């Protein structure tokens, strides 16, 4: 079995992707000597693809990922998944250790509220649902997978913005199918059109998705900000530049 830390082996980089950062990293690595593969979970039917080699689908837990790292002779693993993709990030830590592969987590900083923002930090989806007051007009921008946490919210008008519509939609909800990034003007128009009073979002920290916060601030829309899940310790970089330096070291 090729050991991941063999210093004479050519670098082979596996990027755990599904984010704009992962695509940007693959873009920056294109044409360099290293062999680069991006891995996607396969959640969306028409994903935005990165340049270069792509593999799709789960590995079969931490054990499966460790096996893939060894069999593919990966030397460097970059976890550039979304900050809320906690399972794959935890698996990456275990698998990198088991396969003796260097791991870096590319993790953008979390958003912080402007001084006068109407912003409530909540620990998770159920807490966000509990904090929605009666008669609110709510825009959910949390993706498709965790909408069920809001199915029990009553006496409110709910709009859910998703890339692909969910299979189950509660009566009275409006699904807005759209793929970001969105401009500030688009976000303002959306809030205005639907007279939104509350925006629910995960604290992804993505600069590509920050326009909704700016628009909410401008329109006095309350923000229910869901905190990031805790992840196991790993070496971390906040930017693509720092990730490239780590890869070059
Ligand atoms: P998750 O809960 O952490 O992962 C669930 C399982 O999906 C993992 O155990 C793994 O299956 C598989 N998986 C996840 N990411 C993968 C990847 N990049 N390559 C191969 N397999 C992957 O993840 P999630 O929250 O469902 O997110 C899935 C993907 O969507 C991630 O790539 C993430 O970057 C992207 N995404 C997530 C969010 C979000 O809010 N969660 C938002 C935007 C984009 P096995 O155990 O079988 O290996």
Coordinates of C-alpha atoms and ligand atoms in Angstrom, one line a residue:
X1 CA 0.0 0.0 0.0
X2 CA 1.4 3.4 -0.9
X3 CA 1.8 5.5 2.2
X4 CA 0.3 9.0 2.1
X5 CA 3.4 10.6 3.7
X6 CA 6.0 9.2 1.2
X7 CA 8.0 12.3 0.5
X8 CA 9.2 11.0 -2.9
X9 CA 5.7 10.2 -4.2
X10 CA 4.1 12.8 -6.6
X11 CA 1.5 14.8 -4.8
X12 CA -2.1 13.6 -5.3
X13 CA -4.7 16.0 -3.8
X14 CA -8.2 15.0 -3.0
X15 CA -10.5 18.0 -2.5
X16 CA -13.7 17.2 -0.6
X17 CA -15.9 19.7 -2.4
X18 CA -19.5 20.9 -3.0
X19 CA -18.6 24.6 -2.4
X20 CA -17.5 27.6 -4.3
X21 CA -14.2 27.5 -2.4
X22 CA -13.6 23.9 -3.5
X23 CA -14.2 25.0 -7.1
X24 CA -11.9 28.0 -6.8
X25 CA -9.2 25.8 -5.3
X26 CA -9.5 23.3 -8.2
X27 CA -9.3 26.2 -10.6
X28 CA -6.1 27.5 -9.0
X29 CA -4.5 24.0 -9.0
X30 CA -5.4 23.4 -12.7
X31 CA -2.3 23.0 -14.9
X32 CA 0.1 22.4 -12.0
X33 CA 2.1 19.2 -11.5
X34 CA -0.1 17.8 -8.8
X35 CA -2.8 15.3 -9.6
X36 CA -6.1 16.8 -8.3
X37 CA -9.4 15.1 -7.8
X38 CA -12.5 16.8 -6.4
X39 CA -15.1 14.7 -4.6
X40 CA -18.8 15.6 -4.7
X41 CA -21.5 14.0 -2.6
X42 CA -23.9 13.9 -5.5
X43 CA -26.8 15.6 -3.8
X44 CA -27.8 17.9 -6.7
X45 CA -28.7 16.5 -10.1
X46 CA -26.9 19.3 -12.0
X47 CA -24.0 20.4 -9.8
X48 CA -21.7 23.3 -10.6
X49 CA -18.7 21.2 -11.6
X50 CA -15.1 22.1 -10.8
X51 CA -12.3 22.0 -13.4
X52 CA -10.3 18.7 -13.5
X53 CA -11.1 15.2 -12.3
X54 CA -14.3 14.7 -10.4
X55 CA -15.6 11.7 -8.5
X56 CA -19.2 11.6 -7.2
X57 CA -20.9 9.8 -4.3
X58 CA -20.2 8.8 -0.7
X59 CA -17.2 6.7 0.2
X60 CA -18.9 4.5 2.8
X61 CA -18.0 6.3 6.0
X62 CA -14.6 7.1 7.4
X63 CA -13.4 3.5 6.7
X64 CA -14.4 3.8 3.1
X65 CA -12.7 7.2 2.7
X66 CA -9.5 5.8 4.3
X67 CA -9.6 2.9 1.9
X68 CA -10.1 5.4 -1.1
X69 CA -7.2 7.5 0.1
X70 CA -4.9 4.5 0.3
X71 CA -6.0 2.9 -2.9
X72 CA -5.8 6.2 -4.9
X73 CA -2.4 7.1 -3.3
X74 CA -3.7 10.4 -2.1
X75 CA -1.0 12.4 -0.3
X76 CA -3.0 15.6 0.6
X77 CA -6.6 15.8 1.6
X78 CA -8.3 19.2 1.6
X79 CA -11.7 19.3 3.3
X80 CA -13.3 22.2 1.5
X81 CA -16.9 21.1 2.3
X82 CA -19.6 23.4 3.6
X83 CA -19.1 24.2 7.3
X84 CA -22.4 22.4 8.0
X85 CA -21.3 19.2 6.3
X86 CA -20.3 17.8 9.7
X87 CA -20.3 14.1 8.9
X88 CA -17.9 14.2 6.0
X89 CA -15.6 16.6 7.9
X90 CA -15.5 14.2 10.9
X91 CA -14.9 11.3 8.6
X92 CA -12.0 13.2 6.9
X93 CA -10.2 13.5 10.3
X94 CA -10.5 9.8 11.1
X95 CA -9.7 8.7 7.5
X96 CA -6.7 10.9 7.1
X97 CA -5.2 9.6 10.4
X98 CA -5.9 6.0 9.4
X99 CA -4.4 6.4 5.9
X100 CA -1.5 8.6 7.1
X101 CA -2.5 11.4 4.8
X102 CA -2.0 15.1 5.5
X103 CA -5.3 16.9 6.1
X104 CA -6.2 20.6 5.8
X105 CA -9.6 22.0 6.5
X106 CA -10.4 25.0 4.3
X107 CA -12.8 26.9 6.6
X108 CA -14.0 30.4 5.9
X109 CA -14.6 32.6 8.9
X110 CA -18.2 32.7 10.3
X111 CA -20.3 35.8 9.7
X112 CA -20.6 38.3 12.5
X113 CA -23.5 40.8 12.9
X114 CA -23.2 44.5 12.2
X115 CA -23.4 46.5 15.4
X116 CA -27.1 47.5 14.9
X117 CA -28.3 44.3 13.3
X118 CA -31.5 42.6 14.3
X119 CA -29.8 39.2 14.5
X120 CA -30.5 36.3 16.8
X121 CA -27.9 33.5 17.1
X122 CA -29.5 30.1 17.5
X123 CA -27.7 26.8 18.1
X124 CA -29.7 24.6 15.6
X125 CA -32.7 24.3 13.3
X126 CA -35.3 23.5 16.0
X127 CA -34.1 26.6 18.0
X128 CA -34.6 28.7 14.9
X129 CA -38.1 27.3 14.4
X130 CA -39.0 28.1 18.1
X131 CA -37.8 31.7 17.7
X132 CA -40.2 32.5 14.8
X133 CA -43.0 34.7 16.1
X134 CA -46.6 34.4 15.0
X135 CA -47.6 36.2 11.8
X136 CA -44.0 36.3 10.6
X137 CA -43.2 36.1 6.9
X138 CA -40.2 33.9 6.8
X139 CA -37.6 33.2 4.2
X140 CA -35.7 29.9 4.8
X141 CA -32.3 29.8 3.1
X142 CA -31.1 26.6 4.7
X143 CA -31.1 24.3 1.8
X144 CA -33.5 21.4 1.2
X145 CA -32.4 18.7 3.6
X146 CA -33.4 20.2 7.0
X147 CA -36.7 21.9 6.0
X148 CA -38.6 19.4 8.1
X149 CA -37.5 21.2 11.3
X150 CA -39.9 24.0 10.2
X151 CA -42.8 21.9 9.2
X152 CA -44.5 22.4 12.6
X153 CA -44.2 26.2 12.4
X154 CA -47.8 27.5 12.2
X155 CA -49.4 31.0 12.0
X156 CA -46.7 32.1 9.7
X157 CA -46.1 32.5 6.0
X158 CA -43.1 30.4 4.9
X159 CA -40.9 30.8 1.8
X160 CA -38.1 28.3 1.2
X161 CA -35.4 29.1 -1.2
X162 CA -33.7 25.9 -2.5
X163 CA -31.6 24.7 -5.5
X164 CA -33.9 21.8 -6.1
X165 CA -37.5 21.5 -4.7
X166 CA -38.0 19.1 -1.8
X167 CA -40.2 16.0 -2.1
X168 CA -42.6 17.1 0.6
X169 CA -43.9 20.7 0.8
X170 CA -46.3 21.6 3.6
X171 CA -49.5 23.3 2.6
X172 CA -49.2 27.0 2.2
X173 CA -45.4 27.1 1.8
X174 CA -43.9 28.7 -1.2
X175 CA -40.8 27.1 -2.8
X176 CA -38.4 29.4 -4.6
X177 CA -36.1 27.3 -6.7
X178 CA -32.9 29.3 -7.4
X179 CA -29.2 28.8 -7.3
X180 CA -26.9 31.5 -5.9
X181 CA -24.9 33.6 -5.8
X182 CA -27.4 36.4 -5.7
X183 CA -26.8 40.1 -6.0
X184 CA -27.8 42.6 -3.3
X185 CA -30.5 43.9 -5.7
X186 CA -31.9 40.5 -6.2
X187 CA -32.0 39.9 -2.5
X188 CA -33.7 43.2 -1.8
X189 CA -36.3 42.5 -4.5
X190 CA -37.0 39.1 -3.0
X191 CA -37.5 40.5 0.5
X192 CA -39.6 43.3 -0.8
X193 CA -41.8 41.2 -3.1
X194 CA -42.7 38.8 -0.3
X195 CA -42.7 41.3 2.5
X196 CA -40.3 39.1 4.5
X197 CA -39.9 39.9 8.2
X198 CA -37.6 37.0 9.2
X199 CA -34.6 35.4 7.4
X200 CA -33.3 32.0 8.5
X201 CA -29.8 31.1 7.4
X202 CA -26.9 28.9 8.4
X203 CA -23.8 30.7 9.4
X204 CA -21.9 29.5 6.3
X205 CA -19.7 32.7 6.2
X206 CA -19.7 32.5 2.4
X207 CA -18.9 35.8 0.8
X208 CA -20.9 34.5 -2.2
X209 CA -24.1 34.4 -0.1
X210 CA -23.6 37.4 2.1
X211 CA -25.8 39.7 0.0
X212 CA -29.0 38.4 1.8
X213 CA -27.6 39.6 5.1
X214 CA -26.9 43.0 3.7
X215 CA -30.4 43.2 2.2
X216 CA -32.0 42.0 5.4
X217 CA -30.1 44.7 7.4
X218 CA -31.2 47.4 4.9
X219 CA -34.8 46.3 5.1
X220 CA -35.0 45.8 8.9
X221 CA -35.6 42.0 8.4
X222 CA -34.7 40.0 11.5
X223 CA -32.0 37.3 11.0
X224 CA -32.1 34.0 12.7
X225 CA -28.5 32.8 12.4
X226 CA -27.9 29.1 12.9
X227 CA -24.5 28.4 14.5
X228 CA -22.1 26.0 12.9
X229 CA -21.8 22.5 14.2
X230 CA -18.7 21.6 16.2
X231 CA -16.1 19.7 14.2
X232 CA -13.2 17.6 15.4
X233 CA -9.9 19.4 15.6
X234 CA -7.9 19.7 12.3
X235 CA -5.3 21.9 10.8
X236 CA -7.2 24.7 9.3
X237 CA -6.8 27.5 6.6
X238 CA -9.2 30.3 6.1
X239 CA -8.3 31.2 2.5
X240 CA -7.4 29.6 -0.8
X241 CA -4.0 31.4 -0.7
X242 CA -3.2 29.7 2.7
X243 CA -4.4 26.4 1.3
X244 CA -2.0 26.7 -1.7
X245 CA 0.9 27.6 0.7
X246 CA 0.1 24.5 2.7
X247 CA 0.0 22.4 -0.4
X248 CA 3.3 23.8 -1.6
X249 CA 5.1 23.3 1.8
Ligands
LIG1 P1 -22.6 15.5 5.5 O1 -23.9 15.4 6.2 O2 -21.4 15.9 6.2 O3 -22.3 14.1 4.8 C1 -23.2 13.0 4.7 C2 -22.5 12.0 3.8 O4 -22.5 12.4 2.5 C3 -21.1 11.7 4.2 O5 -21.0 10.8 5.3 C4 -20.5 11.1 2.9 O6 -21.0 9.8 2.7 C5 -21.3 12.0 1.8 N1 -20.5 13.2 1.5 C6 -20.6 14.4 1.9 N2 -19.8 15.3 1.3 C7 -19.2 14.5 0.4 C8 -18.2 14.8 -0.6 N3 -17.7 16.1 -0.8 N4 -17.7 13.8 -1.4 C9 -18.2 12.5 -1.2 N5 -19.1 12.2 -0.3 C10 -19.6 13.2 0.5 O7 -22.8 16.4 4.2 P2 -24.0 17.3 3.7 O8 -24.3 18.3 4.7 O9 -25.1 16.4 3.3 O10 -23.4 18.0 2.4 C11 -23.2 17.2 1.2 C12 -22.3 18.0 0.3 O11 -23.0 19.2 -0.1 C13 -21.0 18.4 0.8 O12 -20.1 18.1 -0.3 C14 -21.1 19.9 1.1 O13 -19.9 20.6 0.8 C15 -22.2 20.3 0.2 N6 -23.0 21.4 0.7 C16 -23.6 21.2 1.9 C17 -24.3 22.3 2.5 C18 -25.0 22.1 3.8 O14 -25.6 23.1 4.3 N7 -24.8 21.0 4.5 C19 -24.4 23.5 1.8 C20 -23.8 23.6 0.5 C21 -23.1 22.6 0.0 P3 -20.1 8.6 3.1 O15 -20.1 8.5 4.6 O16 -20.7 7.4 2.4 O17 -18.7 8.8 2.6

